[in-house]
Short mmCIF file of C-alpha atoms in Angstrom, two decimals:
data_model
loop_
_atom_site.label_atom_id
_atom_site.label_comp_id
_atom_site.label_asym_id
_atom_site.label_seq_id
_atom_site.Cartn_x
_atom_site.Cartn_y
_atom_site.Cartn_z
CA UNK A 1 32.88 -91.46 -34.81
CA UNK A 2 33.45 -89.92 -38.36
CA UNK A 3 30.06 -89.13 -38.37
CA UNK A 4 30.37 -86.97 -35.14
CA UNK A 5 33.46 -85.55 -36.12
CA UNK A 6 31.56 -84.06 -39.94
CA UNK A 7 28.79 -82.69 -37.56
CA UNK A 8 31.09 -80.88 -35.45
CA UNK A 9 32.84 -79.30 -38.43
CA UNK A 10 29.74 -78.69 -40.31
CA UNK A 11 28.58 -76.96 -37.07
CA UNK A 12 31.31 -75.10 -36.09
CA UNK A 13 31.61 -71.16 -36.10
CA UNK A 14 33.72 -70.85 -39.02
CA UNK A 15 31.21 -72.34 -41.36
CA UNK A 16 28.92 -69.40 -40.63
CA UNK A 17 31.35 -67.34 -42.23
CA UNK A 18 30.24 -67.98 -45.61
CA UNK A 19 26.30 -67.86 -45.01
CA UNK A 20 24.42 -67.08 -47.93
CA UNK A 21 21.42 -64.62 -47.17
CA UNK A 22 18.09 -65.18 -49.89
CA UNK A 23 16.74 -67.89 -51.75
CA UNK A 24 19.59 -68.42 -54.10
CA UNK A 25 20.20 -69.89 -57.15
CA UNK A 26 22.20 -68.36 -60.95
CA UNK A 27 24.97 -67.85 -61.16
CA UNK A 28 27.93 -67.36 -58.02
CA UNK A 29 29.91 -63.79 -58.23
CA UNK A 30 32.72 -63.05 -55.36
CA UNK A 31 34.53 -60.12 -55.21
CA UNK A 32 38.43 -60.73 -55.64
CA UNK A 33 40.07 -59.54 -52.29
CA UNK A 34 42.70 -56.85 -52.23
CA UNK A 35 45.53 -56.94 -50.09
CA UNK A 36 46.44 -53.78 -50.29
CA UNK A 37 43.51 -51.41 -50.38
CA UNK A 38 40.04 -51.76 -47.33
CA UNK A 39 36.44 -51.25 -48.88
CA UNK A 40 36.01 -47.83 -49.05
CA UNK A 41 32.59 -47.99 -50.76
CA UNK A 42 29.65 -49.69 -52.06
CA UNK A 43 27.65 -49.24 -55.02
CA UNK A 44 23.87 -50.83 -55.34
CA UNK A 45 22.10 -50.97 -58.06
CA UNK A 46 18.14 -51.05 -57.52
CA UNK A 47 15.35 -52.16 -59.98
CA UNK A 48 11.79 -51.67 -60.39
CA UNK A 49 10.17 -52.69 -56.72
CA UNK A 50 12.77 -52.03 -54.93
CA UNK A 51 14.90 -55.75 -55.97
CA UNK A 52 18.58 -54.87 -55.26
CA UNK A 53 19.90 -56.04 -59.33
CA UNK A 54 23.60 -55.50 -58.54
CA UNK A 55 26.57 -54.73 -56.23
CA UNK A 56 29.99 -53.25 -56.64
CA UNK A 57 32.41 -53.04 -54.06
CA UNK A 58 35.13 -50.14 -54.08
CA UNK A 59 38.57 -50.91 -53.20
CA UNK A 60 41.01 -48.04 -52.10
CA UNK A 61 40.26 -46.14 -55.18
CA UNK A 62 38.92 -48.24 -57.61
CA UNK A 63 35.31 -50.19 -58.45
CA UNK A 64 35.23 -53.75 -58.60
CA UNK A 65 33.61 -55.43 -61.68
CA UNK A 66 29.24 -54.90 -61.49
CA UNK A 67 28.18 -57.69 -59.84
CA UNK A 68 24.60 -58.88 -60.31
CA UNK A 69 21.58 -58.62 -63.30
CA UNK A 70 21.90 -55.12 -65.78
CA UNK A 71 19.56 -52.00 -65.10
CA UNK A 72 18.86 -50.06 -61.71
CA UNK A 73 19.23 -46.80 -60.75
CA UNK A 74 22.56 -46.44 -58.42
CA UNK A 75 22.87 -45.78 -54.97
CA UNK A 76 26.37 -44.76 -53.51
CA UNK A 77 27.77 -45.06 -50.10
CA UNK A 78 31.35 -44.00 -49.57
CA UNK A 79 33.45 -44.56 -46.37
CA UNK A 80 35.74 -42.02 -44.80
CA UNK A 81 39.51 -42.58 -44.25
CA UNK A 82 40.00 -45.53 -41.56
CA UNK A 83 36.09 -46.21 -41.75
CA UNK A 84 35.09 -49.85 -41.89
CA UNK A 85 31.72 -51.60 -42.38
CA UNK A 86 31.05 -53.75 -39.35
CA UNK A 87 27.70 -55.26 -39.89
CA UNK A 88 25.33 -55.60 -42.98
CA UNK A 89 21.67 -55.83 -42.25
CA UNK A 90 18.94 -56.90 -44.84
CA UNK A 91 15.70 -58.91 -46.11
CA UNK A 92 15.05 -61.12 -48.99
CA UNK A 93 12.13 -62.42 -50.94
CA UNK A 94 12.56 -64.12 -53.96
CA UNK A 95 15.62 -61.95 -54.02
CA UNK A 96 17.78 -59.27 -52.22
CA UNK A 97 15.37 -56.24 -51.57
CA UNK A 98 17.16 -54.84 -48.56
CA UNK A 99 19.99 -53.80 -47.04
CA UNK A 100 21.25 -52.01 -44.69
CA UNK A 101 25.35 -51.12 -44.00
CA UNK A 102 26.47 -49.87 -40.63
CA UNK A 103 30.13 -48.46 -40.12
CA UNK A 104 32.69 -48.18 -37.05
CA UNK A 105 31.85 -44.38 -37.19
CA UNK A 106 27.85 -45.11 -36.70
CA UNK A 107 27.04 -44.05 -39.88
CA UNK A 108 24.76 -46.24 -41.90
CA UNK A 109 23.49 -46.72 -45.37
CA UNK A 110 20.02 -47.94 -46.88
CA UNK A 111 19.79 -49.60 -49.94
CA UNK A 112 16.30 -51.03 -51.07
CA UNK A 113 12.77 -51.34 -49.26
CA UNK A 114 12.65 -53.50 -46.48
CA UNK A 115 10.41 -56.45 -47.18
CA UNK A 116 10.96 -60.63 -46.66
CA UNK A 117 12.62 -62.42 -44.22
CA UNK A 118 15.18 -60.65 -42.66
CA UNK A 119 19.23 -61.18 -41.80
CA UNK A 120 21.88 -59.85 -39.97
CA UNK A 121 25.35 -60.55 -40.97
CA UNK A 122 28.40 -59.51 -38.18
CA UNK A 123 31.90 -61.24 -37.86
CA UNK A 124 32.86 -63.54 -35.73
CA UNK A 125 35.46 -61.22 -34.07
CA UNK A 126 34.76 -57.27 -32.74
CA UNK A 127 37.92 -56.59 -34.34
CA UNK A 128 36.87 -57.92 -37.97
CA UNK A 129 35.90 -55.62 -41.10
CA UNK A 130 33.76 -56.51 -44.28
CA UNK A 131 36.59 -57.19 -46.76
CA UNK A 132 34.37 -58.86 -49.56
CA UNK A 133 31.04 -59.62 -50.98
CA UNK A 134 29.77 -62.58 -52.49
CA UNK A 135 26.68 -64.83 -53.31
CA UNK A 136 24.16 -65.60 -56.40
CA UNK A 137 22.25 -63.48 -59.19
CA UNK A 138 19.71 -64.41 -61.69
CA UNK A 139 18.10 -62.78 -64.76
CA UNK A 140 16.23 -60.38 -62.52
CA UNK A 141 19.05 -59.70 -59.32
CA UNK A 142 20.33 -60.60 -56.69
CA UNK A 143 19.21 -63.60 -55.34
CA UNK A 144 21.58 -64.33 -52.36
CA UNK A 145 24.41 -62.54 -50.69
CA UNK A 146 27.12 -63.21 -48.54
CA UNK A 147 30.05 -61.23 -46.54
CA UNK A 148 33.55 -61.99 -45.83
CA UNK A 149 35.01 -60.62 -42.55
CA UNK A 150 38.54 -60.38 -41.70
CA UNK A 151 40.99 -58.03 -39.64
CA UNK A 152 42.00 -54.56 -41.13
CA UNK A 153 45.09 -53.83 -43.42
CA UNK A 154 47.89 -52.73 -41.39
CA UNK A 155 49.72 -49.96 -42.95
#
């Protein structure tokens, strides 16, 4: 019966809300969330070959910490007021080297050069919004990434 009861939990939908997209392994960065301020940008860093190196996440007004391996050449993707990401696209290799970021106002940003095994990361509700990034980063990038969902800050 315990046995059941682990596999049902293991298996249940709110365990796919902190999937980890790539191969993994390093060392684990999360973004800190912010109760008072939405996303209202991202920030990815990309190396030689097109390996996503870092992430930062912009909160209201403000960057969060550089999350990832040093180097890269930035690529910016700022929302507009009461714009939300709803879905996050990508592929992987032996790490991150894709991804894609679509909005609630159809816009969408590319980050990368799509290569690997592919993901596509959504929440669980229609109502939900990306409110954080996590996952795994070695010497050389990114090596797995993950997105927490939840519903928008009401004002």
């Amino acid at each position: 019966m315990l046995l059941w009861l682990t596999l049902a939990l293991l298996w249940s939908p709110t365990c796919w809300a902190g999937a980890l997209y790539g191969r993994g392994g390093g060392s684990y960065f999360s973004t800190t969330k912010d109760n008072e301020n939405e996303i209202t940008g991202i920030r990815v860093f990309i190396g030689i070959g097109g390996i996503i190196k870092s992430i930062q996440v912009r909160f209201g007004s403000s960057w969060s910490e550089k999350y990832g391996a040093p180097g890269g050449s930035p690529q910016e993707f700022l929302l507009q007021p009461g714009e939300y990401i709803i879905r996050a696209d990508g592929s992987y290799k032996l790490f991150l080297r894709h991804l894609v970021i679509y909005t609630s106002y159809e816009r969408k940003a590319l980050f990368g050069e799509n290569s690997g095994k592919s993901f596509s990361a959504f929440p669980d509700g229609s109502d939900k919004v990306l409110t954080g990034v996590f996952g795994q980063h070695k010497l050389l990038g990114i090596s797995s990434i993950g997105f927490d969902w939840d519903y928008p800050i009401i004002q």
